[in-house]
Coordinates of C-alpha atoms in Angstrom, one line a residue:
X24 CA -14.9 23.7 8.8
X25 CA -18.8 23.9 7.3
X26 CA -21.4 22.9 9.0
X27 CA -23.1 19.4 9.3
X28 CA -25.4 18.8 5.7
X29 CA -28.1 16.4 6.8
X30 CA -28.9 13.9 4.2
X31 CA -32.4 12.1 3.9
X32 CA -31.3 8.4 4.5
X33 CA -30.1 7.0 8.1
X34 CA -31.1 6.3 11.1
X35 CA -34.8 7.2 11.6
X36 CA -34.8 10.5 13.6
X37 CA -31.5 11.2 13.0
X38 CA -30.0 10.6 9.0
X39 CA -26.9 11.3 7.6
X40 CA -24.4 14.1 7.6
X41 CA -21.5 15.1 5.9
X42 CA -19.0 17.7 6.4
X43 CA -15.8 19.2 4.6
X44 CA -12.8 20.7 6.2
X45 CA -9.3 20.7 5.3
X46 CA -8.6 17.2 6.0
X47 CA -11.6 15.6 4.1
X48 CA -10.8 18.1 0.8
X49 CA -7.5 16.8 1.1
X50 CA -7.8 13.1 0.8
X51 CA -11.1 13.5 -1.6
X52 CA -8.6 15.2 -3.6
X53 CA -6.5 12.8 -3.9
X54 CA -9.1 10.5 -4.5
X55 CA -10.6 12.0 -7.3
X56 CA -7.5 11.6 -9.7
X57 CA -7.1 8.1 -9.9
X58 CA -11.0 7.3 -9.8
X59 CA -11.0 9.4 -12.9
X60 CA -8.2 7.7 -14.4
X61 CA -9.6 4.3 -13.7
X62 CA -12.9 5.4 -15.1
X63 CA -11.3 6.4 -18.3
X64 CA -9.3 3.2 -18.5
X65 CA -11.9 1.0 -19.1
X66 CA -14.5 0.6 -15.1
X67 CA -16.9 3.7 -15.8
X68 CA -19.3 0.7 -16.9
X69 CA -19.6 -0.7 -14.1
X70 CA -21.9 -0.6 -11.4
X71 CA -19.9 -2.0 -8.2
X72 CA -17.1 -0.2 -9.3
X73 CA -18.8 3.4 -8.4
X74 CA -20.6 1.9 -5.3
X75 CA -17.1 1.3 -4.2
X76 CA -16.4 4.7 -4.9
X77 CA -19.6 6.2 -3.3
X78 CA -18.5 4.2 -0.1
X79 CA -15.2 5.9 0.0
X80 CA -16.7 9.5 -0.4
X81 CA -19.1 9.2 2.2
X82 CA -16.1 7.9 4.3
X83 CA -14.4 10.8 3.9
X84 CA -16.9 13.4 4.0
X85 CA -18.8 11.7 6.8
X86 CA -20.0 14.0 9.8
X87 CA -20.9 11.8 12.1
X88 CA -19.8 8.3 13.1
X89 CA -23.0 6.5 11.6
X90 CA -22.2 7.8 8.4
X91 CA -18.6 6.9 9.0
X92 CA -19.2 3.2 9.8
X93 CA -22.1 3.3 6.6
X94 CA -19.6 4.4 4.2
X95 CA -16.3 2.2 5.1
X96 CA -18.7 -0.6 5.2
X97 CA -20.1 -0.1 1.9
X98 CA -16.3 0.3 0.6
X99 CA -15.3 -3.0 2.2
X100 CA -18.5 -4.8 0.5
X101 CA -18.3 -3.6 -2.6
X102 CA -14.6 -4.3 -2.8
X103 CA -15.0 -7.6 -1.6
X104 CA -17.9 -8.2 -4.5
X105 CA -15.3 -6.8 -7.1
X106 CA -12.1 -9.0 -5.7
X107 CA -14.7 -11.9 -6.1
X108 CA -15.9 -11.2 -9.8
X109 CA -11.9 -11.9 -10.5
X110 CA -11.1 -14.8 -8.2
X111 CA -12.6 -16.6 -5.3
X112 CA -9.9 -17.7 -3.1
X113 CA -8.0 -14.0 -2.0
X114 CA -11.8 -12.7 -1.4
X115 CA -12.6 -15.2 1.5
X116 CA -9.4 -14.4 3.1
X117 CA -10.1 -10.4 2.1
X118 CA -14.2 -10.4 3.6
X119 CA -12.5 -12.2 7.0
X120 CA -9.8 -9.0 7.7
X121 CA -13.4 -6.4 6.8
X122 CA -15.3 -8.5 9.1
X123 CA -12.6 -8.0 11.6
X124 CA -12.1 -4.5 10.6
X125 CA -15.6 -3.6 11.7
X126 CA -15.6 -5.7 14.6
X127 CA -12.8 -3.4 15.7
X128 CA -13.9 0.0 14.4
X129 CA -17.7 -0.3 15.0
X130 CA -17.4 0.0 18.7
X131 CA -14.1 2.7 18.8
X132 CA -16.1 5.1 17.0
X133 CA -18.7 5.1 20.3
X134 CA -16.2 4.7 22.6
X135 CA -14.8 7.6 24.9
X136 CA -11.2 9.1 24.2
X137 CA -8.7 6.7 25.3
X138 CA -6.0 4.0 25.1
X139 CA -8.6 1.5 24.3
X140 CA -10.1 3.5 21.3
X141 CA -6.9 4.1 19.8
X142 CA -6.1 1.0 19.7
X143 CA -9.0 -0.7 18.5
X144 CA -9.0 2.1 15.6
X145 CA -5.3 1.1 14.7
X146 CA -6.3 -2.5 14.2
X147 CA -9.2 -1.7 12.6
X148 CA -7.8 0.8 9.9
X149 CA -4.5 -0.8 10.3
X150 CA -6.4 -4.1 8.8
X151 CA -8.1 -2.4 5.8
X152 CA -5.1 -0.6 5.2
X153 CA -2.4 -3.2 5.1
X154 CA -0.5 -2.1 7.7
X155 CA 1.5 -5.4 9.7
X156 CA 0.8 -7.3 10.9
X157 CA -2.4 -7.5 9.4
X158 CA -1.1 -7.2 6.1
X159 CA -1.1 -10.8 4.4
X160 CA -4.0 -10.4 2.3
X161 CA -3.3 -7.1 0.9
X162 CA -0.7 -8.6 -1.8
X163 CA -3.7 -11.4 -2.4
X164 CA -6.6 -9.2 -3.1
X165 CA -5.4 -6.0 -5.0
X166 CA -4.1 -7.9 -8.1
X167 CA -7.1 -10.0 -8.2
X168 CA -9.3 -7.8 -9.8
X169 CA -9.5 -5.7 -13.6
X170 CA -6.6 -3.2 -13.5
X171 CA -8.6 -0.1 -12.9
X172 CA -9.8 -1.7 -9.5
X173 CA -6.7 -2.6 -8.4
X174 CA -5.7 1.1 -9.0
X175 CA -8.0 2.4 -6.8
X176 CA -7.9 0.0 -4.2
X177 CA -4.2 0.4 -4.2
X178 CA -4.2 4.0 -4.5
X179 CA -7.6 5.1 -2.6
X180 CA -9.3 2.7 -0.2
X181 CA -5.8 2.5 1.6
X182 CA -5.9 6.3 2.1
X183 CA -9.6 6.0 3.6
X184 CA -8.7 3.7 6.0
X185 CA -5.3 5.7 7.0
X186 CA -7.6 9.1 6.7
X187 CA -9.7 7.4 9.8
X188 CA -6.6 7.1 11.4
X189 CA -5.7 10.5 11.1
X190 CA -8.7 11.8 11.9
X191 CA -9.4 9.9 15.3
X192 CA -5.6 9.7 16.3
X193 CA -5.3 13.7 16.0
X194 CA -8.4 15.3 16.3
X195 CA -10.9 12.9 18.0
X196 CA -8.8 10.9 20.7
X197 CA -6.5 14.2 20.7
X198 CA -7.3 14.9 24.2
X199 CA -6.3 11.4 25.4
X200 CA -3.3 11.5 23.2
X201 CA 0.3 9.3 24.9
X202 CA 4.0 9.5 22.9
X203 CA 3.6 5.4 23.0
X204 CA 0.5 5.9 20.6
X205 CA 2.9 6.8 18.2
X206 CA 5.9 4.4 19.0
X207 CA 3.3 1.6 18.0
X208 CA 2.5 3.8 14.7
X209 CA 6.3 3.9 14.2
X210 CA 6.8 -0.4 15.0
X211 CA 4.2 -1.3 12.6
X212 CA 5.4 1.6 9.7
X213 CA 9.1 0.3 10.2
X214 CA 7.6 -3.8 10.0
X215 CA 5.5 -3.0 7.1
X216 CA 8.4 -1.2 5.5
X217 CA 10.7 -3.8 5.5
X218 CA 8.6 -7.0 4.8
X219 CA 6.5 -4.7 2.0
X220 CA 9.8 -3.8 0.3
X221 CA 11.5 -7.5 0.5
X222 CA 8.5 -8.9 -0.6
X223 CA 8.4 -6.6 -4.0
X224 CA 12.1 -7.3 -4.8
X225 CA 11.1 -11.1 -4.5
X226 CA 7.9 -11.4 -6.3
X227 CA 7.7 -12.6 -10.2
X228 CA 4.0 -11.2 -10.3
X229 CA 4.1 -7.5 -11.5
X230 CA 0.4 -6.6 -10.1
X231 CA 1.1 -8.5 -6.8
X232 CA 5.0 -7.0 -6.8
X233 CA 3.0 -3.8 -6.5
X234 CA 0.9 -4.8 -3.7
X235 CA 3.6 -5.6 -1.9
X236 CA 5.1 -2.0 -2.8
X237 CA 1.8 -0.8 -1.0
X238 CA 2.9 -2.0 2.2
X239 CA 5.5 -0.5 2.2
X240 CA 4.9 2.4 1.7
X241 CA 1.6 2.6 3.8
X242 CA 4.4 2.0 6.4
X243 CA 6.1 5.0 5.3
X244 CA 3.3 6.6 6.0
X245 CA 2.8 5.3 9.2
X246 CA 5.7 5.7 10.4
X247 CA 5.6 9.6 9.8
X248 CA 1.8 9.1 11.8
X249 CA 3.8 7.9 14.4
X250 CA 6.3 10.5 14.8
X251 CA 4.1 13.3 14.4
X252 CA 2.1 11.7 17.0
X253 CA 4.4 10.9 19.6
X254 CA 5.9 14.4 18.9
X255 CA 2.5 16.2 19.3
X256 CA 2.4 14.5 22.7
X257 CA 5.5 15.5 24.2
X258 CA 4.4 18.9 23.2
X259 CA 7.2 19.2 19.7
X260 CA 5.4 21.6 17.0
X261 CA 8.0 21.8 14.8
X262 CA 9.1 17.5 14.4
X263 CA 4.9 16.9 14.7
X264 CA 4.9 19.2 11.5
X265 CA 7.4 17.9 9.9
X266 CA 6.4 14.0 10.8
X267 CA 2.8 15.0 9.7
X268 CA 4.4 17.3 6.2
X269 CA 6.6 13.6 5.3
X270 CA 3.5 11.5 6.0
X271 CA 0.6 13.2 3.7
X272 CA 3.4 14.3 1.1
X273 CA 3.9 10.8 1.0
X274 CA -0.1 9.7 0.2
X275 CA -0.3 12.4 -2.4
X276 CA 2.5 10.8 -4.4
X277 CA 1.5 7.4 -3.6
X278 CA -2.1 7.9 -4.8
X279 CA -1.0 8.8 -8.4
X280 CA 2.2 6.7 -9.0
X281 CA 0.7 3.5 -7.3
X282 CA -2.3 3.4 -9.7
X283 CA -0.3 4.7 -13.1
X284 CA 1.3 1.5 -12.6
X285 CA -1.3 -0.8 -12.2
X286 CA -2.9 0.6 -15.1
X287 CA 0.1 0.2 -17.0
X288 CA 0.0 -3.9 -15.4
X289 CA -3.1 -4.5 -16.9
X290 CA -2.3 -3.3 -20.2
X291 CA 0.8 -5.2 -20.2
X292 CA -1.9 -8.5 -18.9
X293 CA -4.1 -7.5 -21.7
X294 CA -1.0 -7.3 -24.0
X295 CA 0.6 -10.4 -23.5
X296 CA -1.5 -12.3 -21.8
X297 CA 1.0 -12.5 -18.8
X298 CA 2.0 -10.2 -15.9
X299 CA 4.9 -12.5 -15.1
X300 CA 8.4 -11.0 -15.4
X301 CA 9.8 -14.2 -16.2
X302 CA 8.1 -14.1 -19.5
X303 CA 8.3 -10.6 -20.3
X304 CA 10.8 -7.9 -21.8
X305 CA 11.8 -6.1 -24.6
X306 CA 8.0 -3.8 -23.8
X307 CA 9.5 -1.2 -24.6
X308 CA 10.2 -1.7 -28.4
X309 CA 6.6 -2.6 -28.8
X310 CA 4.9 -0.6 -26.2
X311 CA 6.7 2.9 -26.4
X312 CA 4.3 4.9 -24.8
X313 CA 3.4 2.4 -22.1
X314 CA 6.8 2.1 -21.2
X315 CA 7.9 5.7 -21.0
X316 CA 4.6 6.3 -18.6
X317 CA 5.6 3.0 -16.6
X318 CA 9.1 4.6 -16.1
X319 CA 7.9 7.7 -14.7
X320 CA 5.7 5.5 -12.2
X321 CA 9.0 3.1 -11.4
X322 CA 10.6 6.4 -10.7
X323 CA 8.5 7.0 -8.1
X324 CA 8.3 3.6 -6.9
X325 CA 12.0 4.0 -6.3
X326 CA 12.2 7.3 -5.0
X327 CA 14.4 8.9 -7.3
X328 CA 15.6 12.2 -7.1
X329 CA 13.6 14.4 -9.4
X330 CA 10.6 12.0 -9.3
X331 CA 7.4 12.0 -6.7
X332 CA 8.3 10.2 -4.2
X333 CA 11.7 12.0 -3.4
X334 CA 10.6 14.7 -1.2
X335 CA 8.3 12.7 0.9
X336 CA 11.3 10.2 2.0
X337 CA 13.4 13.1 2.1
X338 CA 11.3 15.0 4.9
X339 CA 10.7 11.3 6.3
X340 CA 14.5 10.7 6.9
X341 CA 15.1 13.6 8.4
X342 CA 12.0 13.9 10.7
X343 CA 13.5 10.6 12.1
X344 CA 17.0 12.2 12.6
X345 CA 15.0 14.9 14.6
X346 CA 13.2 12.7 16.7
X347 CA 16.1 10.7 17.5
X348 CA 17.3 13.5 19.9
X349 CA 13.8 13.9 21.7
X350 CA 14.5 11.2 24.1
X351 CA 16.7 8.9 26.3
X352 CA 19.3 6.5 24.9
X353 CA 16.7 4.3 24.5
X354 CA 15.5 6.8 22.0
X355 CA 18.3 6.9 20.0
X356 CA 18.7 3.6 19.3
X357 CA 15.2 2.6 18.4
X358 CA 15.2 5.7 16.1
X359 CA 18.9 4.8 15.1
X360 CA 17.7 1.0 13.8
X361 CA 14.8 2.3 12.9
X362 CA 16.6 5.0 10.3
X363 CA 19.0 1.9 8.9
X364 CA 15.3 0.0 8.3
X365 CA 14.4 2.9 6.2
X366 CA 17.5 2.8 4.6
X367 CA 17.2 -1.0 3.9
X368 CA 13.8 -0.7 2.5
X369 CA 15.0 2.3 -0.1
X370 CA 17.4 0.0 -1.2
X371 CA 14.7 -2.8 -2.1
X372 CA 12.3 -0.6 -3.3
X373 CA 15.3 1.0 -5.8
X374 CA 15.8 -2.6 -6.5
X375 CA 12.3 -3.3 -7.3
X376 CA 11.5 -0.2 -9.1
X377 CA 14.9 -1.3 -11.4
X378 CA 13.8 -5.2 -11.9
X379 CA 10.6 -3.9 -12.8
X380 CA 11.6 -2.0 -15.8
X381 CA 14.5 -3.7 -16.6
X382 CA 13.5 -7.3 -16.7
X383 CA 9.8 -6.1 -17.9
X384 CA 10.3 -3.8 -20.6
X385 CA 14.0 -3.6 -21.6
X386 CA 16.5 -6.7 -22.5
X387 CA 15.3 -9.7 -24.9
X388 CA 11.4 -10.8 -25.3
X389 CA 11.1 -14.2 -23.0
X390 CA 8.2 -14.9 -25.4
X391 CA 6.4 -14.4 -28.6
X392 CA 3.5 -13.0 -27.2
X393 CA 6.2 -10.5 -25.7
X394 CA 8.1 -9.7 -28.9
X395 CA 4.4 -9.1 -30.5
X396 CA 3.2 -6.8 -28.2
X397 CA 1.9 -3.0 -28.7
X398 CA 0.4 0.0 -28.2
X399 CA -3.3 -0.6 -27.7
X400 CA -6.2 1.1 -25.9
X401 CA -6.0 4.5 -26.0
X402 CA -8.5 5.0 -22.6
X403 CA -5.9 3.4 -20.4
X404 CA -2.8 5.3 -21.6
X405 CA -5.4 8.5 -21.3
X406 CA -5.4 7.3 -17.7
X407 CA -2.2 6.7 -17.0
X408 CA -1.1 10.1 -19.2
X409 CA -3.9 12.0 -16.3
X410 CA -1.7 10.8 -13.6
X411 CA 2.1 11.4 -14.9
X412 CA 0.9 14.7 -15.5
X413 CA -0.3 15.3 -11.8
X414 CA 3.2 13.6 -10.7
X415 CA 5.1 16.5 -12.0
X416 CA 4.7 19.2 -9.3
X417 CA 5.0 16.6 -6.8
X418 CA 8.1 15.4 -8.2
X419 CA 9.7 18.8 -9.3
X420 CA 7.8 21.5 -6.5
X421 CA 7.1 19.6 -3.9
X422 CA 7.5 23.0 -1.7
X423 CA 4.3 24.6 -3.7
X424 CA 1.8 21.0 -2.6
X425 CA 3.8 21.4 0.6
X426 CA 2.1 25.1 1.1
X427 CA -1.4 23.5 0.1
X428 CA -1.0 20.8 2.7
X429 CA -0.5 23.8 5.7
X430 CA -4.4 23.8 6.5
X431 CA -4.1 20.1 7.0
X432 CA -1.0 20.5 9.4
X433 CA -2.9 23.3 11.1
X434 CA -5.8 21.2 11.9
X435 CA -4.2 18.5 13.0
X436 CA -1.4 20.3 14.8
X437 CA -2.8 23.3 15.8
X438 CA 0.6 24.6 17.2
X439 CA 2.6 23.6 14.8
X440 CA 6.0 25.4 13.4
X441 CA 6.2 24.6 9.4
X442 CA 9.3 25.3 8.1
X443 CA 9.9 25.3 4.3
X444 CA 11.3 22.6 2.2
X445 CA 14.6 24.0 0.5
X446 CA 14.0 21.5 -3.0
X447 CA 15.9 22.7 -6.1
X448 CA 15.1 21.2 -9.0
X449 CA 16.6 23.1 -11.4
X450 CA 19.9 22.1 -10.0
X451 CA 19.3 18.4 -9.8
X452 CA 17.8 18.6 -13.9
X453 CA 21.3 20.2 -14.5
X454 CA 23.3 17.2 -13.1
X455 CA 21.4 14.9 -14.6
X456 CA 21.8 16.4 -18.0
X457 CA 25.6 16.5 -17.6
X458 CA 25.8 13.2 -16.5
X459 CA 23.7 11.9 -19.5
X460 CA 25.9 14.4 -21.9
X461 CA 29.2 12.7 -20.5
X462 CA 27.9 9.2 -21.0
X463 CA 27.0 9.6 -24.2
X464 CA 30.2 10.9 -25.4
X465 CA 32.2 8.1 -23.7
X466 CA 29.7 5.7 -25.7
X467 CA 30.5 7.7 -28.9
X468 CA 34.2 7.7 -28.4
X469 CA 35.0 4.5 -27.0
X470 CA 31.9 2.6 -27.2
X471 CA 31.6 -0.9 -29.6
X472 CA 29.8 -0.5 -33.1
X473 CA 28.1 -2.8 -34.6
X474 CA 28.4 -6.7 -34.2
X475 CA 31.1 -9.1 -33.1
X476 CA 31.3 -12.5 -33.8
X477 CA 32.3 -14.2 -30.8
X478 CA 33.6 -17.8 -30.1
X479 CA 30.8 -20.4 -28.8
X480 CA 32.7 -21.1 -25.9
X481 CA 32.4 -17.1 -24.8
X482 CA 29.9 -17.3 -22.1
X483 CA 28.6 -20.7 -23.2
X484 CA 26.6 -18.7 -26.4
X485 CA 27.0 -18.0 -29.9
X486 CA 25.4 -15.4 -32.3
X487 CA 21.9 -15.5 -32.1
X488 CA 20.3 -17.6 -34.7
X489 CA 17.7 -15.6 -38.0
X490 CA 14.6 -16.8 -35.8
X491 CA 15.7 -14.7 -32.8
X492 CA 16.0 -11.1 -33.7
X493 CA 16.8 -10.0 -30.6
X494 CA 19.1 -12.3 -29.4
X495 CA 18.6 -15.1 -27.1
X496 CA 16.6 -14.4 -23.7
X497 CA 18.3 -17.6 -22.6
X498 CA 21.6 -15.2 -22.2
X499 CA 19.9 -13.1 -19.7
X500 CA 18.9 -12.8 -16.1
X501 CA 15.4 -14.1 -15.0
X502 CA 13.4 -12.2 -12.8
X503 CA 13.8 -15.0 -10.2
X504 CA 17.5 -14.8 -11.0
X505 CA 18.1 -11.2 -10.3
X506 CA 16.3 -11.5 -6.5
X507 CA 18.5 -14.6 -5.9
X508 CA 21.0 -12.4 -4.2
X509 CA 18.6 -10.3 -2.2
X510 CA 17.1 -13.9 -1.2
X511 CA 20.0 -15.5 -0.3
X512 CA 21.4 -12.2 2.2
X513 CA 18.3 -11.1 3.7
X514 CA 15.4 -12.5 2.6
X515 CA 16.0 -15.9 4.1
X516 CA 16.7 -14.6 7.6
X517 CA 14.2 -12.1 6.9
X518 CA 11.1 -14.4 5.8
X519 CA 12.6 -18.0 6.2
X520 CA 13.9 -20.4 4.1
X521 CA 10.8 -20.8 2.2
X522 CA 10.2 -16.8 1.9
X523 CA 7.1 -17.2 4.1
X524 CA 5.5 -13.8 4.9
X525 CA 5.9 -13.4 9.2
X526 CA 2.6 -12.5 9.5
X527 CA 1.1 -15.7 7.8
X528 CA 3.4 -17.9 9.7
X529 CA 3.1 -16.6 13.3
X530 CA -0.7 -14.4 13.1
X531 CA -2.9 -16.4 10.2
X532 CA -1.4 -19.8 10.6
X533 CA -2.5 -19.5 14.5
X534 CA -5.4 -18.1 13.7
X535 CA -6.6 -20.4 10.9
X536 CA -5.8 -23.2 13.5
X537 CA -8.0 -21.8 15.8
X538 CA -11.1 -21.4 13.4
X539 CA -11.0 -24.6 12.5
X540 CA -10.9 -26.0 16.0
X541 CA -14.0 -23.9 16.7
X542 CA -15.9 -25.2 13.8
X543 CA -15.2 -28.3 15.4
X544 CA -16.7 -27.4 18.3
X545 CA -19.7 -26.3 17.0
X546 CA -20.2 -29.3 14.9
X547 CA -19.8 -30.9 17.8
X548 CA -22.2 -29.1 19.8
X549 CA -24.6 -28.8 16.6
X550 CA -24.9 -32.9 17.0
X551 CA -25.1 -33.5 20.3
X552 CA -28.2 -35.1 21.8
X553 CA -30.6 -33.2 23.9
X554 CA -29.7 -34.5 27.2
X555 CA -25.9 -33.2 26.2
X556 CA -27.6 -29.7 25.6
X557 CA -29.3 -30.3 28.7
X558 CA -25.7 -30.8 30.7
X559 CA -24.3 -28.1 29.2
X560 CA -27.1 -25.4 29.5
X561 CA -27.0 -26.1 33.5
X562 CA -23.1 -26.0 33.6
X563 CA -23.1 -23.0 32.3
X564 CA -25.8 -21.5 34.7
X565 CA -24.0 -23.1 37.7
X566 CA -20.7 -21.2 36.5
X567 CA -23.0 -18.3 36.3
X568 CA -24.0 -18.4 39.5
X569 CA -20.9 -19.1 40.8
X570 CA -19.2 -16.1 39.5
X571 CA -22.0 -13.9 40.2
X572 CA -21.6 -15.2 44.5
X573 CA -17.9 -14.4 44.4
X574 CA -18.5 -11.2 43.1
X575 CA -21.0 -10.1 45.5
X576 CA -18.7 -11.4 48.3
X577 CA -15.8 -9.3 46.8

């Protein structure tokens, strides 16, 4: 770790300082990528954009709490001024969850080491981050501004608000440190998980499908916090390694598959007009390029062997068989559900990941402006080119980031036992190369050439008429269509029948309720008359006084 650099701004008598050590280079690392990428794709112009990005590096480099608090602060302000440039509504829900934020991180910063501090830093990181159940207004705000924002907000400001985390939950509150810090770590990672996955296999919106896919996996994230945590306090090196090697694995391939894709979103906006499955496909005849780069992200999406976000699930899954056998039965249950919950949101995220693509860019254009689009700016692909090429030792070595991320593990688990990641690639590129091999062949050899007429009554259709090339989109699913079945089985029990987020309808419903009973209030109050005042101003001293004699008789 350097020492403190003292700035010339601040506090008068005091300034600002920032410091570097393993854990700051990390995440500033993994900032830099996608701010460069986003900068290339069109947002170097503009001047909020890089005051968001000065707020995040001072986050992260901070060396003392003021400069902390200064620089998340500055992050939340100058994201809320960019989610406003592209639409009002999301950023008056967005500045009420930084106000709260702040209200809860201001004061834990200051605080002594304790349950109380922890806690008030998990809601307030937990809040910027998107992690449940303060989630809700993550899938409003991302997509609302340009592409390039979105990118970064998606891929960055979520890793400064879980790099807080981190930094206070392991080094800072350290000493103070109890296993259930992490079993709360673990319930709000498995939450976010699920809803964050069920929500992106439902949603017709590509940029807000992949806000919802930031939920989840800032729960993946979480819940590899968790276990690391709860496994540093119960004095286990090896699972707090392993918990802590799933969990930053898993931000490093987040921050550069997240943002390809919503780089690639806005193209396809700026493209078609639309980022609306339902009026999409057939990309990738027009947009070649765009759609081989969106594939690569969708692969990691999805977790995919051989893509990025493979080996962080893989070291997730199993760091949660481990710690299923560091407890009671009562262990081994939650750990139990909690593995099939993972499993679950896989399985929507593959599903996700596969309507994306498939209903986006492959099939039938759903419209003109679909059949007519192409390859266009070159600064975005540039972008999104940056980050594919960054994905690639992630997705194919993870073993050599794995032995870059060991300062990390050692400063935030000073005693713990690393043990290598057995990944072979080269076996797994084999495999798939066979596999493609054989199905080609079967095509060749047995597969349909050329067109058939068919009878109108097959399927209801007929041949396509001249005016529709590609055939009729009418013969294919919707995107709406191809969640029905995940609606109908889970989602409904999951969300409700009217696929209502749980943390709108039991946290911001309530909580809406209640502001707007308090405005009433102080209207109230605002028009009463001044012997009203009067009344109330001595009411409240005599309750004053009263509580202040039983007190003193106490």
């Amino acid at each position: 770790m350097t020492d403190n650099m003292a700035l010339m701004v601040g506090l008068p008598g005091q300034g600002m300082h920032v410091r570097l050590d393993a854990l700051s280079l990390l995440f500033l690392c993994i900032l830099g990528p996608q701010v460069l990428a986003s900068a290339v794709a069109g947002m170097r112009g503009s001047v909020t954009f890089w005051v968001f990005v000065l707020g995040m590096v001072l986050a992260l480099a901070a060396g003392d709490a003021f400069t902390l608090i200064f620089g998340f602060e500055l992050m939340s302000a100058a994201s809320w001024l960019l989610v406003l440039q592209g639409d009002q509504k999301p950023a008056a829900f967005y500045i009420t969850i930084a106000v709260f934020s702040a209200v809860c991180l201001i004061p834990a910063v200051f605080l002594p080491a304790g349950s109380v501090a922890f806690v008030l830093i998990v809601l307030g990181t937990g809040a910027k981050a998107g992690l449940a159940p303060l989630h809700s207004w993550l899938p409003k705000a991302h997509p609302a501004p340009p592409a390039g924002v979105s990118a970064v907000m998606s891929g960055g400001m979520v890793k400064v608000a879980l790099y807080v985390l981190i930094r206070y939950a392991f080094m800072v509150l350290a000493p103070a440190a109890q296993p259930w810090w992490g079993v709360v770590l673990i319930v709000a990672g498995i939450a976010s998980v699920v809803i964050g996955a069920l929500r992106a296999m439902l949603e017709v919106e590509m940029k807000t499908m992949l806000a919802c896919s930031t939920v989840e996996h800032v729960g993946l994230i979480a819940v590899g916090l968790g276990i690391a945590l709860r496994a540093k306090a119960m004095g286990d090196p090896a699972l707090a390694a392993l918990g802590l090697q799933a969990a930053l694995l898993c931000a490093v391939a987040h921050a550069l598959f997240k943002p390809l894709l919503f780089l690639g979103a806005g193209e396809v906006k700026h493209a078609v007009g639309t980022t609306s499955l339902n009026w999409l496909g057939g990309l990738m005849r027009g947009q070649p390029r765009l759609g081989g780069l969106m594939l690569l992200g969708a692969a990691g999406m999805a977790a995919l062997p051989l893509g990025p976000g493979f080996a962080p699930e893989f070291l997730l899954l199993h760091a949660v068989i481990g710690a299923a056998a560091t407890g009671g039965i009562l262990a081994r249950i939650g750990f139990t559900a909690a593995l099939a919950a993972l499993g679950l949101g896989a399985a929507l995220a593959l599903g996700a990941a596969v309507r994306l693509i498939g209903i986006g860019f492959l099939g039938r254009p759903r419209s003109l402006h679909a059949a007519a689009a192409e390859d266009g700016r070159r600064g975005p692909l540039i972008g999104m080119a940056l980050l594919a090429g960054l994905m690639l030792p992630v997705a194919l070595l993870p073993s050599l980031v794995l032995a870059a991320l060991v300062p990390v593990v050692r400063l935030l688990a000073p005693q713990a036992q690393l043990q290598a990641l057995a990944y072979a690639p080269l076996p797994l590129v084999l495999l798939a190369f066979i596999i493609a091999a054989a199905a080609g062949f079967v095509l060749q050899r047995w597969g349909v050439r050329g067109t058939r007429e068919v009878a109108a009554w097959n399927g209801g259709f007929g041949r396509a008429p001249a005016w529709l090339p590609f055939g009729d989109p009418a013969t294919q699913p919707s995107a709406t269509g191809f969640a029905e079945p995940v609606a109908r089985a889970i989602a409904r029990g999951v969300l409700g029948r009217d696929a209502t987020d749980p943390a709108e309808l039991y946290l911001m419903d309530p909580l809406r309720l209640l502001h707007l009973r308090g405005v009433r209030v102080a209207e109230r109050i605002r028009r009463a008359t001044i012997r009203e005042r009067l009344a109330f101003v001595f009411a409240a001293l005599v309750l004053f006084l009263l509580a202040l004699g039983l007190a003193e008789g106490g």
